[in-house]
Amino acid sequence: MDKSGVAMALVSSTPDEGTIKLWKYAPNRIVPELRPYHGQAGSSNWTKAASMFEYIVGRLDAYPHERIGEFHLHSVDPLDEPLLRRIAEQARSRDIYIHVHSDKDPVDLLFSLEPQLKIIWAHAGMVEPAETVEEMMATYELLWTDTSYRGWDILAPDGTIDPAWRRAIERFPDRFMVGSDTWVNEQWDNYAELIAVNRKWLSQFLRPIAEMIAFRNAERLF
């Protein structure tokens, strides 16, 4: 982060102990969020794990997490709704954000469970087109998104900004935030390149817009 000129970061880890270790080391630079994965509970089965809600509440009570996530919802499973409703209620009552890795349908589900929920959509929908991201942000005023993993989608092959992404970003510049998605060690090895890609596409927007996405929105939220 020092070498790349990154002042602060929102961090989650599997298990949560990694996040807390980093936060304790640099509490003025690390904003912790609670990823629910631990033990045998991972991205594909965490919603089915025994005592998951109790684990989440316990970690939220013990540490200053400012989000619940990033967690994966690969599909909309009606069996998951009771747990997701309780998580949404916790997030709402504590006034913290949910950070979800999914396509659009789980985001729709979460807002249907708790319309006043504050959601950050990881990777700007990951595989969703810019048109869908724009439509979702127009539908939900409490939806933000991070652009991690989407830099090479935002950039067209000729190095300019893809027109559909430019339209979405310029329409909602106060709700986009950059990210690096250091989900495996190799991403830390490539951290400087990830940040450089962010700066490459940010540099093609007006400075006020670029600053909002680069850091001002995150400062305002956290």
PDB file of C-alpha atoms in Angstrom:
ATOM      1  CA  MET A   1       0.000   0.000   0.000  1.00  0.00           C
ATOM      2  CA  ASP A   2       2.826   2.398   0.812  1.00  0.00           C
ATOM      3  CA  LYS A   3       4.602   1.715  -2.473  1.00  0.00           C
ATOM      4  CA  SER A   4       1.384   2.189  -4.450  1.00  0.00           C
ATOM      5  CA  GLY A   5       0.261   5.338  -2.647  1.00  0.00           C
ATOM      6  CA  VAL A   6      -2.819   3.729  -1.091  1.00  0.00           C
ATOM      7  CA  ALA A   7      -3.763   5.443   2.160  1.00  0.00           C
ATOM      8  CA  MET A   8      -6.501   3.131   3.465  1.00  0.00           C
ATOM      9  CA  ALA A   9      -8.237  -0.130   2.646  1.00  0.00           C
ATOM     10  CA  LEU A  10     -11.422  -2.019   3.429  1.00  0.00           C
ATOM     11  CA  VAL A  11     -10.355  -5.544   4.327  1.00  0.00           C
ATOM     12  CA  SER A  12     -11.952  -8.933   4.883  1.00  0.00           C
ATOM     13  CA  SER A  13     -10.317 -12.331   5.181  1.00  0.00           C
ATOM     14  CA  THR A  14     -10.935 -16.038   5.626  1.00  0.00           C
ATOM     15  CA  PRO A  15     -11.087 -16.500   8.577  1.00  0.00           C
ATOM     16  CA  ASP A  16     -11.780 -13.147  10.231  1.00  0.00           C
ATOM     17  CA  GLU A  17      -8.676 -13.390  12.436  1.00  0.00           C
ATOM     18  CA  GLY A  18      -6.560 -12.160   9.517  1.00  0.00           C
ATOM     19  CA  THR A  19      -8.590  -8.987   9.203  1.00  0.00           C
ATOM     20  CA  ILE A  20      -8.376  -8.292  12.928  1.00  0.00           C
ATOM     21  CA  LYS A  21      -4.619  -8.888  12.957  1.00  0.00           C
ATOM     22  CA  LEU A  22      -4.139  -6.345  10.166  1.00  0.00           C
ATOM     23  CA  TRP A  23      -6.541  -3.848  11.764  1.00  0.00           C
ATOM     24  CA  LYS A  24      -4.701  -4.051  15.100  1.00  0.00           C
ATOM     25  CA  TYR A  25      -1.393  -3.478  13.299  1.00  0.00           C
ATOM     26  CA  ALA A  26      -2.658  -0.403  11.420  1.00  0.00           C
ATOM     27  CA  PRO A  27      -5.985   0.756  12.906  1.00  0.00           C
ATOM     28  CA  ASN A  28      -5.690   4.167  11.256  1.00  0.00           C
ATOM     29  CA  ARG A  29      -5.468   2.595   7.776  1.00  0.00           C
ATOM     30  CA  ILE A  30      -7.531  -0.597   7.839  1.00  0.00           C
ATOM     31  CA  VAL A  31     -11.340  -0.590   7.901  1.00  0.00           C
ATOM     32  CA  PRO A  32     -12.413  -4.130   8.867  1.00  0.00           C
ATOM     33  CA  GLU A  33     -15.395  -5.988   7.480  1.00  0.00           C
ATOM     34  CA  LEU A  34     -16.661  -9.383   8.585  1.00  0.00           C
ATOM     35  CA  ARG A  35     -16.469 -12.199   6.072  1.00  0.00           C
ATOM     36  CA  PRO A  36     -18.508 -15.098   7.502  1.00  0.00           C
ATOM     37  CA  TYR A  37     -16.252 -17.863   6.172  1.00  0.00           C
ATOM     38  CA  HIS A  38     -14.529 -19.935   8.838  1.00  0.00           C
ATOM     39  CA  GLY A  39     -13.883 -23.597   9.590  1.00  0.00           C
ATOM     40  CA  GLN A  40     -15.676 -25.654   6.933  1.00  0.00           C
ATOM     41  CA  ALA A  41     -17.935 -22.746   5.921  1.00  0.00           C
ATOM     42  CA  GLY A  42     -16.804 -21.232   2.638  1.00  0.00           C
ATOM     43  CA  SER A  43     -18.169 -19.353  -0.331  1.00  0.00           C
ATOM     44  CA  SER A  44     -20.391 -22.192  -1.551  1.00  0.00           C
ATOM     45  CA  ASN A  45     -21.922 -23.376   1.727  1.00  0.00           C
ATOM     46  CA  TRP A  46     -21.716 -20.635   4.362  1.00  0.00           C
ATOM     47  CA  THR A  47     -25.479 -20.004   4.339  1.00  0.00           C
ATOM     48  CA  LYS A  48     -26.043 -23.662   5.316  1.00  0.00           C
ATOM     49  CA  ALA A  49     -23.467 -23.766   8.135  1.00  0.00           C
ATOM     50  CA  ALA A  50     -24.707 -24.439  11.662  1.00  0.00           C
ATOM     51  CA  SER A  51     -24.706 -21.468  14.078  1.00  0.00           C
ATOM     52  CA  MET A  52     -23.667 -19.053  11.318  1.00  0.00           C
ATOM     53  CA  PHE A  53     -25.857 -16.236  12.597  1.00  0.00           C
ATOM     54  CA  GLU A  54     -24.497 -16.602  16.126  1.00  0.00           C
ATOM     55  CA  TYR A  55     -20.947 -16.509  14.762  1.00  0.00           C
ATOM     56  CA  ILE A  56     -21.653 -13.305  12.841  1.00  0.00           C
ATOM     57  CA  VAL A  57     -23.252 -11.571  15.824  1.00  0.00           C
ATOM     58  CA  GLY A  58     -20.408 -12.642  18.090  1.00  0.00           C
ATOM     59  CA  ARG A  59     -17.752 -11.210  15.789  1.00  0.00           C
ATOM     60  CA  LEU A  60     -19.714  -8.001  15.270  1.00  0.00           C
ATOM     61  CA  ASP A  61     -20.009  -7.589  19.034  1.00  0.00           C
ATOM     62  CA  ALA A  62     -16.315  -8.244  19.596  1.00  0.00           C
ATOM     63  CA  TYR A  63     -14.753  -6.077  16.867  1.00  0.00           C
ATOM     64  CA  PRO A  64     -15.486  -2.781  15.049  1.00  0.00           C
ATOM     65  CA  HIS A  65     -16.515  -4.262  11.706  1.00  0.00           C
ATOM     66  CA  GLU A  66     -18.096  -1.690   9.426  1.00  0.00           C
ATOM     67  CA  ARG A  67     -19.521  -4.183   6.925  1.00  0.00           C
ATOM     68  CA  ILE A  68     -20.698  -7.760   6.709  1.00  0.00           C
ATOM     69  CA  GLY A  69     -18.958  -9.311   3.737  1.00  0.00           C
ATOM     70  CA  GLU A  70     -17.592  -9.752   1.244  1.00  0.00           C
ATOM     71  CA  PHE A  71     -19.698 -12.893   0.955  1.00  0.00           C
ATOM     72  CA  HIS A  72     -20.875 -14.873  -2.060  1.00  0.00           C
ATOM     73  CA  LEU A  73     -24.452 -15.580  -3.048  1.00  0.00           C
ATOM     74  CA  HIS A  74     -24.205 -17.745  -6.136  1.00  0.00           C
ATOM     75  CA  SER A  75     -27.962 -18.096  -6.531  1.00  0.00           C
ATOM     76  CA  VAL A  76     -31.283 -17.282  -4.912  1.00  0.00           C
ATOM     77  CA  ASP A  77     -32.181 -20.190  -2.637  1.00  0.00           C
ATOM     78  CA  PRO A  78     -35.443 -19.809  -0.681  1.00  0.00           C
ATOM     79  CA  LEU A  79     -33.902 -21.917   2.089  1.00  0.00           C
ATOM     80  CA  ASP A  80     -31.362 -19.140   2.685  1.00  0.00           C
ATOM     81  CA  GLU A  81     -33.952 -16.421   3.189  1.00  0.00           C
ATOM     82  CA  PRO A  82     -34.365 -16.798   6.991  1.00  0.00           C
ATOM     83  CA  LEU A  83     -30.625 -16.398   7.585  1.00  0.00           C
ATOM     84  CA  LEU A  84     -30.283 -13.562   5.079  1.00  0.00           C
ATOM     85  CA  ARG A  85     -33.246 -11.761   6.634  1.00  0.00           C
ATOM     86  CA  ARG A  86     -31.626 -11.960  10.092  1.00  0.00           C
ATOM     87  CA  ILE A  87     -28.304 -10.728   8.687  1.00  0.00           C
ATOM     88  CA  ALA A  88     -30.069  -7.874   6.922  1.00  0.00           C
ATOM     89  CA  GLU A  89     -31.832  -6.936  10.159  1.00  0.00           C
ATOM     90  CA  GLN A  90     -28.502  -6.936  12.012  1.00  0.00           C
ATOM     91  CA  ALA A  91     -26.885  -4.732   9.379  1.00  0.00           C
ATOM     92  CA  ARG A  92     -29.819  -2.340   9.462  1.00  0.00           C
ATOM     93  CA  SER A  93     -29.949  -2.113  13.257  1.00  0.00           C
ATOM     94  CA  ARG A  94     -26.183  -1.562  13.510  1.00  0.00           C
ATOM     95  CA  ASP A  95     -26.172   0.852  10.554  1.00  0.00           C
ATOM     96  CA  ILE A  96     -23.460  -1.059   8.708  1.00  0.00           C
ATOM     97  CA  TYR A  97     -23.140  -2.148   5.101  1.00  0.00           C
ATOM     98  CA  ILE A  98     -23.493  -5.526   3.463  1.00  0.00           C
ATOM     99  CA  HIS A  99     -20.870  -6.375   0.818  1.00  0.00           C
ATOM    100  CA  VAL A 100     -22.170  -9.040  -1.547  1.00  0.00           C
ATOM    101  CA  HIS A 101     -20.522 -10.910  -4.424  1.00  0.00           C
ATOM    102  CA  SER A 102     -23.354 -11.923  -6.737  1.00  0.00           C
ATOM    103  CA  ASP A 103     -25.244 -11.209  -9.912  1.00  0.00           C
ATOM    104  CA  LYS A 104     -28.323  -8.995  -9.767  1.00  0.00           C
ATOM    105  CA  ASP A 105     -30.888 -11.489  -8.436  1.00  0.00           C
ATOM    106  CA  PRO A 106     -29.452 -11.869  -4.894  1.00  0.00           C
ATOM    107  CA  VAL A 107     -29.164  -8.083  -4.639  1.00  0.00           C
ATOM    108  CA  ASP A 108     -32.844  -7.803  -5.541  1.00  0.00           C
ATOM    109  CA  LEU A 109     -33.603 -10.426  -2.894  1.00  0.00           C
ATOM    110  CA  LEU A 110     -31.677  -8.617  -0.158  1.00  0.00           C
ATOM    111  CA  PHE A 111     -33.468  -5.351  -0.849  1.00  0.00           C
ATOM    112  CA  SER A 112     -36.803  -7.176  -0.827  1.00  0.00           C
ATOM    113  CA  LEU A 113     -35.968  -8.517   2.651  1.00  0.00           C
ATOM    114  CA  GLU A 114     -34.887  -5.113   3.978  1.00  0.00           C
ATOM    115  CA  PRO A 115     -35.542  -2.120   1.670  1.00  0.00           C
ATOM    116  CA  GLN A 116     -33.416   0.227   3.815  1.00  0.00           C
ATOM    117  CA  LEU A 117     -30.396  -2.052   3.705  1.00  0.00           C
ATOM    118  CA  LYS A 118     -27.136  -0.455   2.559  1.00  0.00           C
ATOM    119  CA  ILE A 119     -25.397  -2.719   0.044  1.00  0.00           C
ATOM    120  CA  ILE A 120     -22.035  -2.585  -1.691  1.00  0.00           C
ATOM    121  CA  TRP A 121     -22.135  -4.753  -4.795  1.00  0.00           C
ATOM    122  CA  ALA A 122     -18.734  -6.399  -5.109  1.00  0.00           C
ATOM    123  CA  HIS A 123     -16.934  -6.211  -8.451  1.00  0.00           C
ATOM    124  CA  ALA A 124     -19.801  -4.155  -9.918  1.00  0.00           C
ATOM    125  CA  GLY A 125     -21.768  -7.354 -10.364  1.00  0.00           C
ATOM    126  CA  MET A 126     -18.682  -9.378 -11.425  1.00  0.00           C
ATOM    127  CA  VAL A 127     -20.130 -10.530 -14.757  1.00  0.00           C
ATOM    128  CA  GLU A 128     -23.075  -8.185 -15.149  1.00  0.00           C
ATOM    129  CA  PRO A 129     -22.876  -5.705 -18.047  1.00  0.00           C
ATOM    130  CA  ALA A 130     -22.601  -1.997 -17.383  1.00  0.00           C
ATOM    131  CA  GLU A 131     -26.208  -1.511 -18.467  1.00  0.00           C
ATOM    132  CA  THR A 132     -27.409  -3.820 -15.683  1.00  0.00           C
ATOM    133  CA  VAL A 133     -25.231  -2.089 -13.107  1.00  0.00           C
ATOM    134  CA  GLU A 134     -26.630   1.283 -14.169  1.00  0.00           C
ATOM    135  CA  GLU A 135     -30.205  -0.030 -14.023  1.00  0.00           C
ATOM    136  CA  MET A 136     -29.693  -1.471 -10.533  1.00  0.00           C
ATOM    137  CA  MET A 137     -28.177   1.738  -9.201  1.00  0.00           C
ATOM    138  CA  ALA A 138     -31.080   3.697 -10.637  1.00  0.00           C
ATOM    139  CA  THR A 139     -33.504   1.314  -8.918  1.00  0.00           C
ATOM    140  CA  TYR A 140     -31.841   1.263  -5.491  1.00  0.00           C
ATOM    141  CA  GLU A 141     -30.651   4.512  -3.932  1.00  0.00           C
ATOM    142  CA  LEU A 142     -28.807   2.610  -1.186  1.00  0.00           C
ATOM    143  CA  LEU A 143     -26.716   0.541  -3.591  1.00  0.00           C
ATOM    144  CA  TRP A 144     -23.013   1.286  -3.976  1.00  0.00           C
ATOM    145  CA  THR A 145     -20.480  -0.771  -5.905  1.00  0.00           C
ATOM    146  CA  ASP A 146     -16.765  -1.446  -6.020  1.00  0.00           C
ATOM    147  CA  THR A 147     -14.942  -1.818  -9.322  1.00  0.00           C
ATOM    148  CA  SER A 148     -12.393  -4.440  -8.295  1.00  0.00           C
ATOM    149  CA  TYR A 149     -11.865  -7.024 -11.038  1.00  0.00           C
ATOM    150  CA  ARG A 150     -13.683  -4.805 -13.560  1.00  0.00           C
ATOM    151  CA  GLY A 151     -10.830  -2.518 -14.652  1.00  0.00           C
ATOM    152  CA  TRP A 152     -10.325  -4.317 -17.947  1.00  0.00           C
ATOM    153  CA  ASP A 153     -14.073  -4.195 -18.597  1.00  0.00           C
ATOM    154  CA  ILE A 154     -14.245  -0.466 -17.927  1.00  0.00           C
ATOM    155  CA  LEU A 155     -11.303   0.019 -20.277  1.00  0.00           C
ATOM    156  CA  ALA A 156     -12.124  -0.680 -23.915  1.00  0.00           C
ATOM    157  CA  PRO A 157      -9.572  -2.645 -26.006  1.00  0.00           C
ATOM    158  CA  ASP A 158      -8.171   0.619 -27.378  1.00  0.00           C
ATOM    159  CA  GLY A 159      -7.447   1.889 -23.870  1.00  0.00           C
ATOM    160  CA  THR A 160     -10.331   4.364 -23.687  1.00  0.00           C
ATOM    161  CA  ILE A 161     -13.375   4.067 -21.439  1.00  0.00           C
ATOM    162  CA  ASP A 162     -16.083   1.700 -22.610  1.00  0.00           C
ATOM    163  CA  PRO A 163     -19.091   3.932 -23.475  1.00  0.00           C
ATOM    164  CA  ALA A 164     -21.604   1.950 -21.415  1.00  0.00           C
ATOM    165  CA  TRP A 165     -19.356   2.033 -18.350  1.00  0.00           C
ATOM    166  CA  ARG A 166     -18.704   5.753 -18.825  1.00  0.00           C
ATOM    167  CA  ARG A 167     -22.428   6.410 -18.865  1.00  0.00           C
ATOM    168  CA  ALA A 168     -23.025   4.400 -15.686  1.00  0.00           C
ATOM    169  CA  ILE A 169     -20.077   5.895 -13.811  1.00  0.00           C
ATOM    170  CA  GLU A 170     -20.815   9.490 -14.795  1.00  0.00           C
ATOM    171  CA  ARG A 171     -24.477   9.022 -13.871  1.00  0.00           C
ATOM    172  CA  PHE A 172     -23.638   7.735 -10.358  1.00  0.00           C
ATOM    173  CA  PRO A 173     -20.112   8.957  -9.541  1.00  0.00           C
ATOM    174  CA  ASP A 174     -20.983   9.231  -5.853  1.00  0.00           C
ATOM    175  CA  ARG A 175     -21.674   5.492  -5.568  1.00  0.00           C
ATOM    176  CA  PHE A 176     -18.681   3.860  -7.300  1.00  0.00           C
ATOM    177  CA  MET A 177     -15.453   2.973  -5.444  1.00  0.00           C
ATOM    178  CA  VAL A 178     -12.216   1.424  -6.636  1.00  0.00           C
ATOM    179  CA  GLY A 179     -10.957  -1.891  -5.291  1.00  0.00           C
ATOM    180  CA  SER A 180      -8.099  -4.343  -5.653  1.00  0.00           C
ATOM    181  CA  ASP A 181      -9.632  -7.713  -4.664  1.00  0.00           C
ATOM    182  CA  THR A 182      -6.568  -9.266  -3.022  1.00  0.00           C
ATOM    183  CA  TRP A 183      -8.353 -12.567  -2.575  1.00  0.00           C
ATOM    184  CA  VAL A 184      -5.212 -14.715  -3.004  1.00  0.00           C
ATOM    185  CA  ASN A 185      -1.535 -14.021  -2.351  1.00  0.00           C
ATOM    186  CA  GLU A 186      -0.834 -13.622  -6.065  1.00  0.00           C
ATOM    187  CA  GLN A 187      -3.049 -10.551  -6.059  1.00  0.00           C
ATOM    188  CA  TRP A 188      -0.792  -8.987  -3.432  1.00  0.00           C
ATOM    189  CA  ASP A 189       2.187  -9.798  -5.652  1.00  0.00           C
ATOM    190  CA  ASN A 190       0.405  -7.906  -8.453  1.00  0.00           C
ATOM    191  CA  TYR A 191      -0.915  -5.136  -6.193  1.00  0.00           C
ATOM    192  CA  ALA A 192       1.025  -2.322  -7.865  1.00  0.00           C
ATOM    193  CA  GLU A 193      -0.346  -3.370 -11.259  1.00  0.00           C
ATOM    194  CA  LEU A 194      -3.915  -3.554  -9.937  1.00  0.00           C
ATOM    195  CA  ILE A 195      -3.670  -0.030  -8.563  1.00  0.00           C
ATOM    196  CA  ALA A 196      -2.045   1.181 -11.785  1.00  0.00           C
ATOM    197  CA  VAL A 197      -5.007  -0.138 -13.801  1.00  0.00           C
ATOM    198  CA  ASN A 198      -7.359   1.777 -11.515  1.00  0.00           C
ATOM    199  CA  ARG A 199      -5.384   4.961 -12.105  1.00  0.00           C
ATOM    200  CA  LYS A 200      -5.326   4.348 -15.849  1.00  0.00           C
ATOM    201  CA  TRP A 201      -9.087   4.417 -16.202  1.00  0.00           C
ATOM    202  CA  LEU A 202      -9.681   7.010 -13.474  1.00  0.00           C
ATOM    203  CA  SER A 203      -7.369   9.428 -15.273  1.00  0.00           C
ATOM    204  CA  GLN A 204      -9.831   9.557 -18.178  1.00  0.00           C
ATOM    205  CA  PHE A 205     -12.606  11.102 -16.066  1.00  0.00           C
ATOM    206  CA  LEU A 206     -12.903  14.685 -14.877  1.00  0.00           C
ATOM    207  CA  ARG A 207     -10.882  15.160 -11.698  1.00  0.00           C
ATOM    208  CA  PRO A 208     -13.898  15.650  -9.373  1.00  0.00           C
ATOM    209  CA  ILE A 209     -15.388  12.359 -10.581  1.00  0.00           C
ATOM    210  CA  ALA A 210     -12.057  10.528 -10.383  1.00  0.00           C
ATOM    211  CA  GLU A 211     -11.472  11.733  -6.828  1.00  0.00           C
ATOM    212  CA  MET A 212     -14.926  10.618  -5.711  1.00  0.00           C
ATOM    213  CA  ILE A 213     -14.338   7.104  -7.012  1.00  0.00           C
ATOM    214  CA  ALA A 214     -10.715   6.906  -5.891  1.00  0.00           C
ATOM    215  CA  PHE A 215     -11.225   7.916  -2.257  1.00  0.00           C
ATOM    216  CA  ARG A 216     -13.866  10.524  -1.439  1.00  0.00           C
ATOM    217  CA  ASN A 217     -16.834   8.135  -1.575  1.00  0.00           C
ATOM    218  CA  ALA A 218     -15.052   5.653   0.689  1.00  0.00           C
ATOM    219  CA  GLU A 219     -14.113   8.439   3.108  1.00  0.00           C
ATOM    220  CA  ARG A 220     -17.739   9.556   3.226  1.00  0.00           C
ATOM    221  CA  LEU A 221     -19.060   6.027   3.808  1.00  0.00           C
ATOM    222  CA  PHE A 222     -16.452   4.877   6.332  1.00  0.00           C
TER     223      PHE A 222
END
